[in-house]
Coordinates of C-alpha atoms and ligand atoms in Angstrom, one line a residue:
M8 CA 129.5 8.4 96.3
N9 CA 127.3 6.2 94.2
Y10 CA 123.8 6.3 93.0
L11 CA 121.4 3.9 94.6
P12 CA 122.0 0.2 93.8
G13 CA 119.4 -2.0 92.2
S14 CA 116.9 -1.2 89.6
V15 CA 114.3 1.5 90.0
S16 CA 111.3 1.9 87.8
L17 CA 111.3 4.8 85.4
H18 CA 108.9 7.6 85.9
T19 CA 108.4 10.8 84.0
W20 CA 107.2 13.0 86.7
G21 CA 108.2 16.6 85.7
Y22 CA 111.9 16.7 85.7
H23 CA 113.9 15.4 88.6
H24 CA 117.5 16.3 89.1
G25 CA 120.3 14.3 90.5
I26 CA 123.8 15.6 90.8
H27 CA 126.2 13.1 89.5
P28 CA 128.8 12.4 92.2
K29 CA 131.7 13.1 89.8
H30 CA 130.6 16.7 89.9
W31 CA 130.7 16.9 93.6
K32 CA 134.4 17.4 93.9
Y33 CA 134.0 19.6 96.9
L34 CA 132.3 16.9 98.8
N35 CA 134.8 15.1 100.9
P36 CA 134.0 11.4 101.1
T37 CA 137.3 10.6 102.8
C38 CA 137.8 10.3 106.5
G39 CA 139.3 13.0 108.6
G40 CA 137.3 16.1 107.7
K41 CA 136.0 18.0 110.7
Q42 CA 133.5 20.4 109.2
Q43 CA 130.9 20.1 106.5
S44 CA 131.3 23.2 104.5
P45 CA 128.2 24.8 103.0
I46 CA 127.4 23.2 99.7
D47 CA 127.0 25.3 96.6
M48 CA 125.0 23.5 93.9
K49 CA 125.9 24.5 90.4
T50 CA 122.7 23.8 88.4
S51 CA 124.6 23.8 85.1
K52 CA 126.3 20.6 86.4
V53 CA 123.1 18.9 87.5
K54 CA 122.3 15.7 85.7
T55 CA 118.8 14.4 85.3
D56 CA 118.3 11.0 86.9
T57 CA 115.1 9.3 85.8
R58 CA 115.5 6.8 88.7
L59 CA 114.5 9.6 91.1
W60 CA 110.8 9.4 91.1
K61 CA 108.3 11.2 93.1
F62 CA 108.3 11.0 97.0
D63 CA 105.4 9.4 98.8
F64 CA 104.5 11.9 101.5
S65 CA 101.0 10.5 102.1
K66 CA 101.8 9.5 105.7
L67 CA 102.9 13.1 106.4
S68 CA 99.7 14.7 105.1
T69 CA 97.6 14.1 108.1
S70 CA 97.5 15.9 111.4
K71 CA 95.6 13.2 113.1
N72 CA 97.5 11.6 116.0
V73 CA 100.5 13.6 115.1
K74 CA 102.4 15.1 118.1
F75 CA 105.3 17.5 117.8
E76 CA 107.5 19.0 120.5
I77 CA 109.4 22.2 119.8
T78 CA 112.7 22.5 121.6
N79 CA 115.6 24.9 121.9
N80 CA 118.5 22.5 122.0
G81 CA 121.1 25.2 122.4
H82 CA 122.1 25.2 118.8
T83 CA 118.8 25.6 116.9
V84 CA 115.1 25.2 117.1
Q85 CA 114.2 21.6 116.7
V86 CA 110.7 20.1 116.3
R87 CA 110.7 16.5 117.5
V88 CA 108.2 14.0 116.3
I89 CA 106.7 12.3 119.4
S90 CA 104.1 10.2 117.6
H91 CA 104.9 7.3 115.3
G92 CA 104.2 6.6 111.7
L93 CA 105.5 9.7 109.9
E94 CA 107.0 7.6 107.1
V95 CA 108.5 8.6 103.8
S96 CA 109.2 6.5 100.8
G97 CA 109.8 6.9 97.0
G98 CA 112.0 9.8 95.8
G99 CA 114.7 7.3 94.9
L100 CA 115.1 6.3 98.6
P101 CA 116.1 2.6 99.1
G102 CA 113.3 2.0 101.5
T103 CA 111.0 3.6 104.0
Y104 CA 112.3 6.3 106.4
N105 CA 110.8 7.6 109.6
V106 CA 110.8 11.3 110.3
E107 CA 112.5 11.9 113.7
Q108 CA 112.8 15.7 113.8
F109 CA 113.0 18.8 111.7
H110 CA 115.1 21.9 112.5
F111 CA 116.1 25.3 111.0
H112 CA 119.3 26.9 110.0
W113 CA 120.1 30.5 110.0
G114 CA 123.4 32.3 109.8
S115 CA 124.4 34.7 112.5
E116 CA 122.1 37.5 113.1
D117 CA 123.9 40.0 110.9
K118 CA 124.3 37.5 108.1
R119 CA 121.4 35.2 107.9
E120 CA 121.9 32.5 105.4
S121 CA 121.2 28.9 104.5
K122 CA 123.5 25.9 104.7
H123 CA 123.1 25.2 101.0
E124 CA 123.7 27.6 98.1
I125 CA 122.3 27.4 94.6
N126 CA 124.8 28.9 92.1
G127 CA 126.5 30.8 94.8
K128 CA 123.3 32.3 96.2
H129 CA 122.4 31.9 99.8
F130 CA 118.9 31.8 101.2
S131 CA 117.5 33.4 104.3
M132 CA 116.7 30.2 106.0
E133 CA 116.7 26.5 105.6
M134 CA 114.7 23.6 107.1
H135 CA 116.0 20.1 107.4
V136 CA 113.6 17.2 107.9
V137 CA 115.8 14.4 109.4
M138 CA 114.7 10.8 108.8
H139 CA 116.2 7.4 109.7
F140 CA 115.8 4.1 107.9
D141 CA 112.8 2.3 109.3
R142 CA 114.7 -0.9 110.2
F143 CA 116.4 1.1 112.9
S144 CA 114.8 2.9 115.8
S145 CA 116.5 6.3 115.7
V146 CA 118.9 8.6 113.9
N147 CA 121.6 7.7 116.4
E148 CA 121.2 4.0 115.5
S149 CA 121.2 4.6 111.8
M150 CA 124.0 7.1 111.4
N151 CA 126.7 4.5 110.9
I152 CA 124.7 2.6 108.3
T153 CA 125.1 3.1 104.6
Y154 CA 122.0 5.1 103.6
G155 CA 120.9 5.0 107.2
L156 CA 119.8 8.6 107.2
A157 CA 117.9 10.8 104.7
V158 CA 117.5 14.6 105.1
L159 CA 114.9 16.7 103.2
G160 CA 116.2 20.2 102.7
F161 CA 113.9 23.2 102.0
L162 CA 115.3 26.7 101.2
F163 CA 113.4 29.8 102.2
D164 CA 112.8 33.1 100.3
V165 CA 111.7 36.2 102.1
G166 CA 108.4 37.1 100.5
R167 CA 104.8 36.8 101.5
H168 CA 103.5 35.9 105.0
N169 CA 103.3 32.1 105.4
H170 CA 100.6 31.3 107.9
K171 CA 101.6 27.6 107.8
F172 CA 104.6 28.5 110.0
D173 CA 102.5 30.5 112.5
E174 CA 102.2 27.6 115.0
I175 CA 106.0 27.2 115.1
I176 CA 106.9 30.9 115.1
T177 CA 104.4 31.9 117.8
H178 CA 106.0 29.4 120.1
L179 CA 109.6 30.6 119.7
H180 CA 109.0 33.0 122.5
D181 CA 108.3 30.1 124.8
I182 CA 111.6 28.4 124.1
E183 CA 114.1 31.3 124.5
H184 CA 116.4 29.3 126.8
K185 CA 118.3 26.1 126.1
D186 CA 116.2 22.9 126.8
D187 CA 112.9 24.8 126.9
H188 CA 110.3 22.8 125.1
V189 CA 106.6 23.0 124.3
I190 CA 104.1 20.7 122.6
L191 CA 102.6 22.1 119.5
T192 CA 99.1 22.0 118.2
S193 CA 99.0 19.2 115.6
F194 CA 99.5 20.1 111.9
S195 CA 100.4 18.0 108.9
L196 CA 104.1 18.2 108.0
T197 CA 103.4 18.4 104.3
S198 CA 101.4 21.6 105.0
L199 CA 104.8 23.3 105.5
F200 CA 106.2 21.9 102.2
P201 CA 106.2 23.7 98.8
S202 CA 105.8 21.6 95.6
T203 CA 108.1 18.6 96.0
D204 CA 108.1 17.3 92.4
C205 CA 111.6 18.5 91.6
F206 CA 114.6 18.1 93.7
Y207 CA 118.4 17.8 93.8
R208 CA 120.0 14.7 95.2
Y209 CA 123.4 13.9 96.6
Y210 CA 125.0 11.5 99.0
W211 CA 127.1 12.4 102.0
S212 CA 129.5 10.4 103.9
L213 CA 130.2 10.8 107.6
T214 CA 133.4 12.6 108.0
T215 CA 134.7 10.3 110.7
P216 CA 135.7 6.6 110.4
P217 CA 134.3 4.3 109.1
C218 CA 132.9 6.9 106.7
F219 CA 129.8 5.1 105.6
E220 CA 127.8 6.9 102.9
S221 CA 125.1 7.4 105.5
V222 CA 123.2 10.5 104.5
I223 CA 120.9 10.8 101.4
W224 CA 120.4 14.5 100.9
T225 CA 117.5 16.0 99.0
I226 CA 117.2 19.7 98.3
F227 CA 113.9 20.7 96.9
K228 CA 113.9 23.1 93.9
E229 CA 110.8 24.9 95.0
H230 CA 111.4 27.3 97.9
I231 CA 109.2 28.2 100.9
D232 CA 108.1 31.8 101.3
I233 CA 108.3 33.5 104.6
S234 CA 107.7 37.2 105.4
E235 CA 110.5 39.5 106.5
F236 CA 108.7 39.8 109.9
Q237 CA 108.4 36.0 110.3
S238 CA 112.0 35.6 109.3
S239 CA 113.2 38.2 111.9
E240 CA 111.1 36.5 114.5
T241 CA 112.9 33.3 114.0
V242 CA 116.4 34.6 114.9
P243 CA 116.8 35.3 118.6
T244 CA 120.4 36.0 119.6
S245 CA 120.5 32.9 121.9
R246 CA 120.2 30.5 119.0
K247 CA 123.3 29.8 117.0
N248 CA 123.4 27.9 113.8
T249 CA 125.7 24.9 114.0
L250 CA 124.0 21.8 112.7
Ligands
ZN23 ZN1 120.5 20.6 109.5

């Protein structure tokens, strides 16, 4: 549970937060754990880390030659990146990462909630953008490598209608059964993002041997708005939150 090795240039972009590992007592870096509990971030314990500079999302800002496939994988709605070149760097990452997929988390239908909490507060939904280190070809190949994976986490508030999610939400009816999948009309991934200047950072080990510190987690401070109607559209009974 360490910060990234090596030197990183100092930047003064807004204020970026890193949570010092010593405050993450509830994280279990040892082997043998079976389940990752939801993580509650106590903002009073967040330490600013000036080594975490702004992300470079420029490669995600185009919809040209971008191809997404939305799938019901039996656990959640997953949007797979079929095209190549959706790369992310910066943000204190130790290199370039390729986006492989993004997916959504809800609680059960009667208790919709995110995987992460902020000061004990749950959110209506959460989106995870899953990336692998670019020296490897997939998430599967990278998951046993230290810092092999990086996940961008976005929390949702129920508020105003967010038309940026229309393309995803309108296709949910086409994938009501496991393994159903549909190609989406191209859009830029960053069009789904809120402001990404401020974020929380922590590192997560795999819970099975050899327990490499494989996942670099980023949770953005700014939330995504979605309407109550859109939020209810996203939770069919056949989809269960397990990831
Ligand atoms: Zn997830």
